[in-house]
XYZ file of C-alpha atoms in Angstrom:
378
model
C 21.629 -3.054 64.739
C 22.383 0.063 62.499
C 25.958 1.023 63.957
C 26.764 4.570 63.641
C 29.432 5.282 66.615
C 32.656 4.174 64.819
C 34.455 8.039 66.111
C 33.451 6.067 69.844
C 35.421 2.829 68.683
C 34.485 0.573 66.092
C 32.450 -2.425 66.815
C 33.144 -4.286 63.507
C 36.817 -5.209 63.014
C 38.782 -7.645 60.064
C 37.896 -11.123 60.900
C 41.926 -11.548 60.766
C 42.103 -8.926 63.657
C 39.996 -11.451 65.821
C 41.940 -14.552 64.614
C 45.060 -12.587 65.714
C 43.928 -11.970 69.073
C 42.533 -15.467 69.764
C 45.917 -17.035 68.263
C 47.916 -14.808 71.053
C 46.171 -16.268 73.868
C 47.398 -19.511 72.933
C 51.394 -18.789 72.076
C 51.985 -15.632 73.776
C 54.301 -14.993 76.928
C 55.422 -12.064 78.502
C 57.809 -10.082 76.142
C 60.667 -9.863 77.408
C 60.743 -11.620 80.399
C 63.464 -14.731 79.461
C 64.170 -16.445 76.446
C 61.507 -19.254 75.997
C 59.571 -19.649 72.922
C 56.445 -17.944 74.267
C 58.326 -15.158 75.690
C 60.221 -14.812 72.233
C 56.944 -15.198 70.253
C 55.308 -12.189 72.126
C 58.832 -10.283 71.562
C 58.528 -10.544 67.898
C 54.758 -10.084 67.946
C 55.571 -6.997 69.093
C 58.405 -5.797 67.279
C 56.212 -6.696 64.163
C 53.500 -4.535 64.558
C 56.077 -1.404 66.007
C 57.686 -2.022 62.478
C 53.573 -1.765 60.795
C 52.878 0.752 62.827
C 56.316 3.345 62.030
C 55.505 2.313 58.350
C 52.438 3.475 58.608
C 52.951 6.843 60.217
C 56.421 7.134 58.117
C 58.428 7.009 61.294
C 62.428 6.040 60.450
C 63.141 3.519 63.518
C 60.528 1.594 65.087
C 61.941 2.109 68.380
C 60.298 5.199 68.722
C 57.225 3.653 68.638
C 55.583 2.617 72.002
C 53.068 1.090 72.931
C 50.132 2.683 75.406
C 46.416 1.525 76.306
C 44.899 4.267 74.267
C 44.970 8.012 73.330
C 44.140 9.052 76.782
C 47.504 7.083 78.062
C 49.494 8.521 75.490
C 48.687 12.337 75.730
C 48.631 11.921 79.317
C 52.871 10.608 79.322
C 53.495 13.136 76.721
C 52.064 16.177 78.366
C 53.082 15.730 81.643
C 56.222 14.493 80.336
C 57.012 17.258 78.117
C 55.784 20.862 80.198
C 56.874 22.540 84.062
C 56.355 25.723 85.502
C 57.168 28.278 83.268
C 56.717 26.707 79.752
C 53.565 27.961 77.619
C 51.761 25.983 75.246
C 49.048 26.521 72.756
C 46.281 24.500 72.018
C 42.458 24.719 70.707
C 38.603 24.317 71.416
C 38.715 21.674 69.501
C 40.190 19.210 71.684
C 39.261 16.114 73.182
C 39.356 16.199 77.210
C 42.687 13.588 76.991
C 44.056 16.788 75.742
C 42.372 19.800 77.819
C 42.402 17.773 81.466
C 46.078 16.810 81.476
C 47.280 20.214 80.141
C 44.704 22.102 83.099
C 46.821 19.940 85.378
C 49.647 21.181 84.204
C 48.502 24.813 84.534
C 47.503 24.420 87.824
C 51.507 23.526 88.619
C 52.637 26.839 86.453
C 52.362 26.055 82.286
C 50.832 29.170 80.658
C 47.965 27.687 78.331
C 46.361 29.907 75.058
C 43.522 27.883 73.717
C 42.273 29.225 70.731
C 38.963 30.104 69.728
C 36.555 28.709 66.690
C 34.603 30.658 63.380
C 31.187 30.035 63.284
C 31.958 26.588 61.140
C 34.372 25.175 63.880
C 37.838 26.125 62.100
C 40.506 27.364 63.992
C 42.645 30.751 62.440
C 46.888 29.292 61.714
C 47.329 32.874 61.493
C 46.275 33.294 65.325
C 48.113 29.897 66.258
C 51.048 31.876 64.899
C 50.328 34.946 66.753
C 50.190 33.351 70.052
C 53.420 31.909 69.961
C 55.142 33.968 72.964
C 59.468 33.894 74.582
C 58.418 30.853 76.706
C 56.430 29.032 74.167
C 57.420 25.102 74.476
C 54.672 23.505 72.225
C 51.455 23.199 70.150
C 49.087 20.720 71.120
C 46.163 20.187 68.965
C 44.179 17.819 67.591
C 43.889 16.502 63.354
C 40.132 16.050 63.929
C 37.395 16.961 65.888
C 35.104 14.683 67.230
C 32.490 16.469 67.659
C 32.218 18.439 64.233
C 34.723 16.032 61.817
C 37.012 20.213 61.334
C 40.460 19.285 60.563
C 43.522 21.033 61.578
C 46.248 21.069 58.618
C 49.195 18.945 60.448
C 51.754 19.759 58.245
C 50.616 23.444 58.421
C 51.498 23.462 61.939
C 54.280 21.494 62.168
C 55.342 24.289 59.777
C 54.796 27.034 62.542
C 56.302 25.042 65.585
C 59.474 24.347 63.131
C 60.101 28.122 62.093
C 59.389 29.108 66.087
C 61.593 26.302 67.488
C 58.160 24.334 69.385
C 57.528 21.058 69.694
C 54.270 20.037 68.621
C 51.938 17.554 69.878
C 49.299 15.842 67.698
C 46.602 14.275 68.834
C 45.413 11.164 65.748
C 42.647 9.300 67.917
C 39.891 10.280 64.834
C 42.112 9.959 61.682
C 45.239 7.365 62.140
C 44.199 4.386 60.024
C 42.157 6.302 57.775
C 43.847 9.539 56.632
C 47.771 9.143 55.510
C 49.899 10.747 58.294
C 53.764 11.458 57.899
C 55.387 12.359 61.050
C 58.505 13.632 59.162
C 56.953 15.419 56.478
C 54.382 16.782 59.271
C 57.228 17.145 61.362
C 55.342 16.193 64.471
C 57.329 15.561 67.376
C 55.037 13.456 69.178
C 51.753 11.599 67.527
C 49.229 9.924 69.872
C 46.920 7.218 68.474
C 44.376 4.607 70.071
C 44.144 1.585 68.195
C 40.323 0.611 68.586
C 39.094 3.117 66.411
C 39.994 3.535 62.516
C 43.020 1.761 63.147
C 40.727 -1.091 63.662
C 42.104 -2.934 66.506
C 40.986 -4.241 69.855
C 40.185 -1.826 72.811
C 43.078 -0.771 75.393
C 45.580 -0.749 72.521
C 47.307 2.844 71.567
C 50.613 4.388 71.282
C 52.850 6.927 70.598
C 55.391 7.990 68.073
C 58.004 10.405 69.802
C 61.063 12.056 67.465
C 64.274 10.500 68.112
C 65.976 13.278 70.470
C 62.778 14.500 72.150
C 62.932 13.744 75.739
C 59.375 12.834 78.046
C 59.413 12.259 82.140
C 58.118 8.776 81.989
C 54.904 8.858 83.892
C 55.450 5.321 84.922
C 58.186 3.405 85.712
C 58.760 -0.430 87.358
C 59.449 -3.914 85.353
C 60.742 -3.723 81.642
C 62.992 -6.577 81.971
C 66.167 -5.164 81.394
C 68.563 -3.526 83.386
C 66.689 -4.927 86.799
C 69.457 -3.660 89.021
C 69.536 -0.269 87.834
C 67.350 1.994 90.591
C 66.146 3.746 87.504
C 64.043 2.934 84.838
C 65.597 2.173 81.475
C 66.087 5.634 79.429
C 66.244 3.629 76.341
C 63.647 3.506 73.760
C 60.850 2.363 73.978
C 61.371 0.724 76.803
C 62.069 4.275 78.755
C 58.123 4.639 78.012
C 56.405 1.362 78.505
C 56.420 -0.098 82.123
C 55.249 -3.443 82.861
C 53.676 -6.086 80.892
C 52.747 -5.008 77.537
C 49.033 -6.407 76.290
C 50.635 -8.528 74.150
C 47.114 -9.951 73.088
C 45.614 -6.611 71.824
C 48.741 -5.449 70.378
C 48.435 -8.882 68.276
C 45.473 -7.804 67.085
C 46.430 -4.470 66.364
C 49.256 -5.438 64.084
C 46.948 -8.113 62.543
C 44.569 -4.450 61.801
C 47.563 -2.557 60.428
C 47.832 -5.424 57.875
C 44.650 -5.395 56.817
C 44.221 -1.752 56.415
C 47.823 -1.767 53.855
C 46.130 -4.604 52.149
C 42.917 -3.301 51.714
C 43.784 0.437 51.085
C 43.688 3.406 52.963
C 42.291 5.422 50.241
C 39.637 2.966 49.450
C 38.829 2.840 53.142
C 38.364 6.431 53.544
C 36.322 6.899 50.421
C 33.992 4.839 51.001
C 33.618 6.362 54.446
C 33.732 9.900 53.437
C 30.882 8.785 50.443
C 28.710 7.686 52.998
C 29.376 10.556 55.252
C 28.362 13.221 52.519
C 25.524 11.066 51.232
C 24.249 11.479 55.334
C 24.887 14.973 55.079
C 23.313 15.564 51.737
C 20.392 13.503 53.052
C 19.849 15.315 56.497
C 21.100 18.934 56.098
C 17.945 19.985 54.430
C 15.384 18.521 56.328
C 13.420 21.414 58.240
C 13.892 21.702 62.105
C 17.969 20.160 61.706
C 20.563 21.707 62.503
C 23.965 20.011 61.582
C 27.680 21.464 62.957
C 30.878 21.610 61.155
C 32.278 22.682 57.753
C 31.024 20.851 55.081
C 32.253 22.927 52.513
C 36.258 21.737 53.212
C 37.684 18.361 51.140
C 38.780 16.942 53.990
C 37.153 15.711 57.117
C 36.703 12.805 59.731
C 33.512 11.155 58.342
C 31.300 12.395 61.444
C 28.431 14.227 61.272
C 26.975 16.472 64.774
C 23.370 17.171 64.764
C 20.499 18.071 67.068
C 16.796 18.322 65.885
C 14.807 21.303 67.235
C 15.180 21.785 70.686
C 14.973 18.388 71.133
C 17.932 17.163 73.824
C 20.205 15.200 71.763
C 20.203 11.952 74.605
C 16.020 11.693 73.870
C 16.861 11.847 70.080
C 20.119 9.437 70.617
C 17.773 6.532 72.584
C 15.169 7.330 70.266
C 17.356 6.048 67.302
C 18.125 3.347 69.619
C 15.054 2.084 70.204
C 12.340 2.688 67.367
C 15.398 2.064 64.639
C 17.800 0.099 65.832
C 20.418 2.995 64.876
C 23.293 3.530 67.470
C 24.495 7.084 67.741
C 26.254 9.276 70.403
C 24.226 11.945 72.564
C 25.706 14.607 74.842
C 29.267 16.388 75.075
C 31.552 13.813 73.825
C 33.868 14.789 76.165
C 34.435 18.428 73.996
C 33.506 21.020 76.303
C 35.039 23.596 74.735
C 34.113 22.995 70.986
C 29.972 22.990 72.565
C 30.547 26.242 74.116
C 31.881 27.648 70.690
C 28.844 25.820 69.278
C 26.048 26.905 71.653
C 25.032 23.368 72.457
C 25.924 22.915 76.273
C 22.762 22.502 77.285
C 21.414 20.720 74.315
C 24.617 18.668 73.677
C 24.614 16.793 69.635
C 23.651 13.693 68.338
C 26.414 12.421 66.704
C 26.613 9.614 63.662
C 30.704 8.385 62.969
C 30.500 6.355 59.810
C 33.042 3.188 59.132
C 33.914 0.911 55.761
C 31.297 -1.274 57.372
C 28.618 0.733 57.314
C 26.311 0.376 53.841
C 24.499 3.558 51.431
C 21.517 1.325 52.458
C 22.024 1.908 56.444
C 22.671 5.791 55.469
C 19.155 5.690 53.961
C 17.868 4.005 56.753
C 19.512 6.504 59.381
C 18.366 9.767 57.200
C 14.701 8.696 57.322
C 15.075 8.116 60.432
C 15.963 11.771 61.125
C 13.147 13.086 58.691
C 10.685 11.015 60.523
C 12.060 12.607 64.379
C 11.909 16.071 62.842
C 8.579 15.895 61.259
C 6.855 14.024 64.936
């Protein structure tokens, strides 16, 4: 198997990020929830990898770190947490349906939404973001990467534009934390959503949050932290005023065990070597006759994802096709970006997406582009 759906989640993770997760089901306990040594071992577990993980996203207190399931989870508690009738917010085509869905919710109880629109390349205008910014204006929501077309939006350029309009802003990491640098202060992002089984390496239903000390969000859950039990209300402390119930202690194990991996190894070295094999795809595909390939190629930086569809051929045949004849596993269809296919023309067609990791090889590349060549040329 030729695995090419790393922007999905990645399949291959640091053998030390499996070691982590099977040494948690022996010595972990429910954090906490008493003082026994299981209990305490989960507790520090935990700590340990909120610590990684605000060192990693340049965060000052790793309190306001918290832990979630995934991306979905955390854009979910932070938009419903953070807009009510009234407030407006801004957002793009770009995004993800973790981001669109929750904030259509939110319109249908009163928030004003501008969403804006895409060149021909998939790149938003700042100059537009900026011009939409109305009285009631509350927030930007938007995304660092697509993952549909690999377009990045310039974080610190909009954190730039929320500052000098008073907005919070809302960033959405799912495609880029663990492999692009990302400074919440410099950035000054107010609230940074990441899932932790993608570039960050870790095991599924981990994700979390980073929210700026003094920014308030309506929990969207509330119950058993273990403090405080005879307070009616939930804890307003943080993190605990975001995380309800039992934490999975085993995942977020693993997670930290990823984090550690990724400082050792090198972020830079990880995301060369995934943007090398990303370009040598490109190269390789772009000008092969009957494919068409989405996104701007032309900017430095990217995700290392590349969207195509071959002919009129409907990218779920091409996708299985891969699958079966090449042993190459892709994603077919929407990839849950309405928006950014409309802009694109390819709702009916949908795109076949490859998403490249560090574990991919120049050799798989190879494979996958002849692949293509050979589907194009049938």
């Amino acid at each position: 198997m030729i695995y090419m759906d790393n922007a999905a989640t990645t399949i291959h993770k640091p053998e030390e990020v499996k070691a982590a997760v099977m040494a948690a089901f022996d010595t972990l306990g429910n954090a906490g929830r008493g003082a026994s040594a299981p209990a305490l071992d989960a507790s520090r577990v935990i700590y340990d990898t909120r610590e990684k993980l605000a060192r990693l996203f340049h965060a000052g207190d790793a309190r306001q770190i918290v832990f979630t399931a995934n991306s979905t989870e955390s854009l979910n508690i932070a938009i419903k947490g953070l807009f009510s009738e009234g407030d407006h917010v801004i957002t793009t085509v770009m995004e993800h349906n973790s981001v669109l869905r929750p904030l259509y919710e939110c319109r249908e109880s009163g928030t004003e939404l501008t969403i804006l629109g895409c060149d021909g390349k998939g790149n938003i205008s700042y100059e537009e973001m900026e011009a939409a910014v109305r009285e009631n204006t509350k927030a930007v929501v938007c995304t660092h990467a697509s993952n549909l077309t690999g377009n990045m939006i310039g974080l610190e350029r909009v954190g730039r534009i929320a500052r000098r309009h008073g907005l919070l802003f809302v960033a959405d990491a799912s495609q880029t934390a663990g492999v692009y640098p990302i400074d919440v202060e410099k950035m000054q992002i107010d609230v940074l959503c990441f899932t932790g089984h993608k570039s960050l390496l870790g095991p599924q239903g981990t994700g979390g949050m980073y929210v700026r000390e003094g920014v308030r969000i309506r929990p969207l859950l509330s119950g058993g932290s273990g403090i405080d039990t005879y307070n009616e209300k939930h804890p307003a402390e943080m993190p605990t005023a975001l995380e309800a119930g039992t934490l999975n202690g085993h995942g977020i194990a693993g997670l930290g065990a990823a984090v550690s991996w990724i400082e050792k190894t090198g972020m830079d070295r990880i995301r060369e070597k995934e943007m090398s094999l990303m370009r040598r795809f490109y190269a390789g595909v772009s000008s092969i006759p009957g494919v068409r390939v989405y996104g701007d190629f032309e900017a430095d930086k990217r995700a290392p994802v590349v969207a195509l569809n071959i002919l009129d051929y409907d990218s779920s045949e091409v996708s299985d096709e891969l699958s079966t004849e090449y042993g190459i596993i892709t994603r077919p269809g929407a990839h849950c970006a309405p928006l950014m296919h409309r802009a694109l023309g390819t709702v009916e067609q949908g795109a076949v997406r490859f998403s490249f990791s560090c574990y991919n090889t120049e050799e798989e590349v190879d494979l996958a582009i002849n692949a293509v060549r050979e589907l194009a040329c049938d």
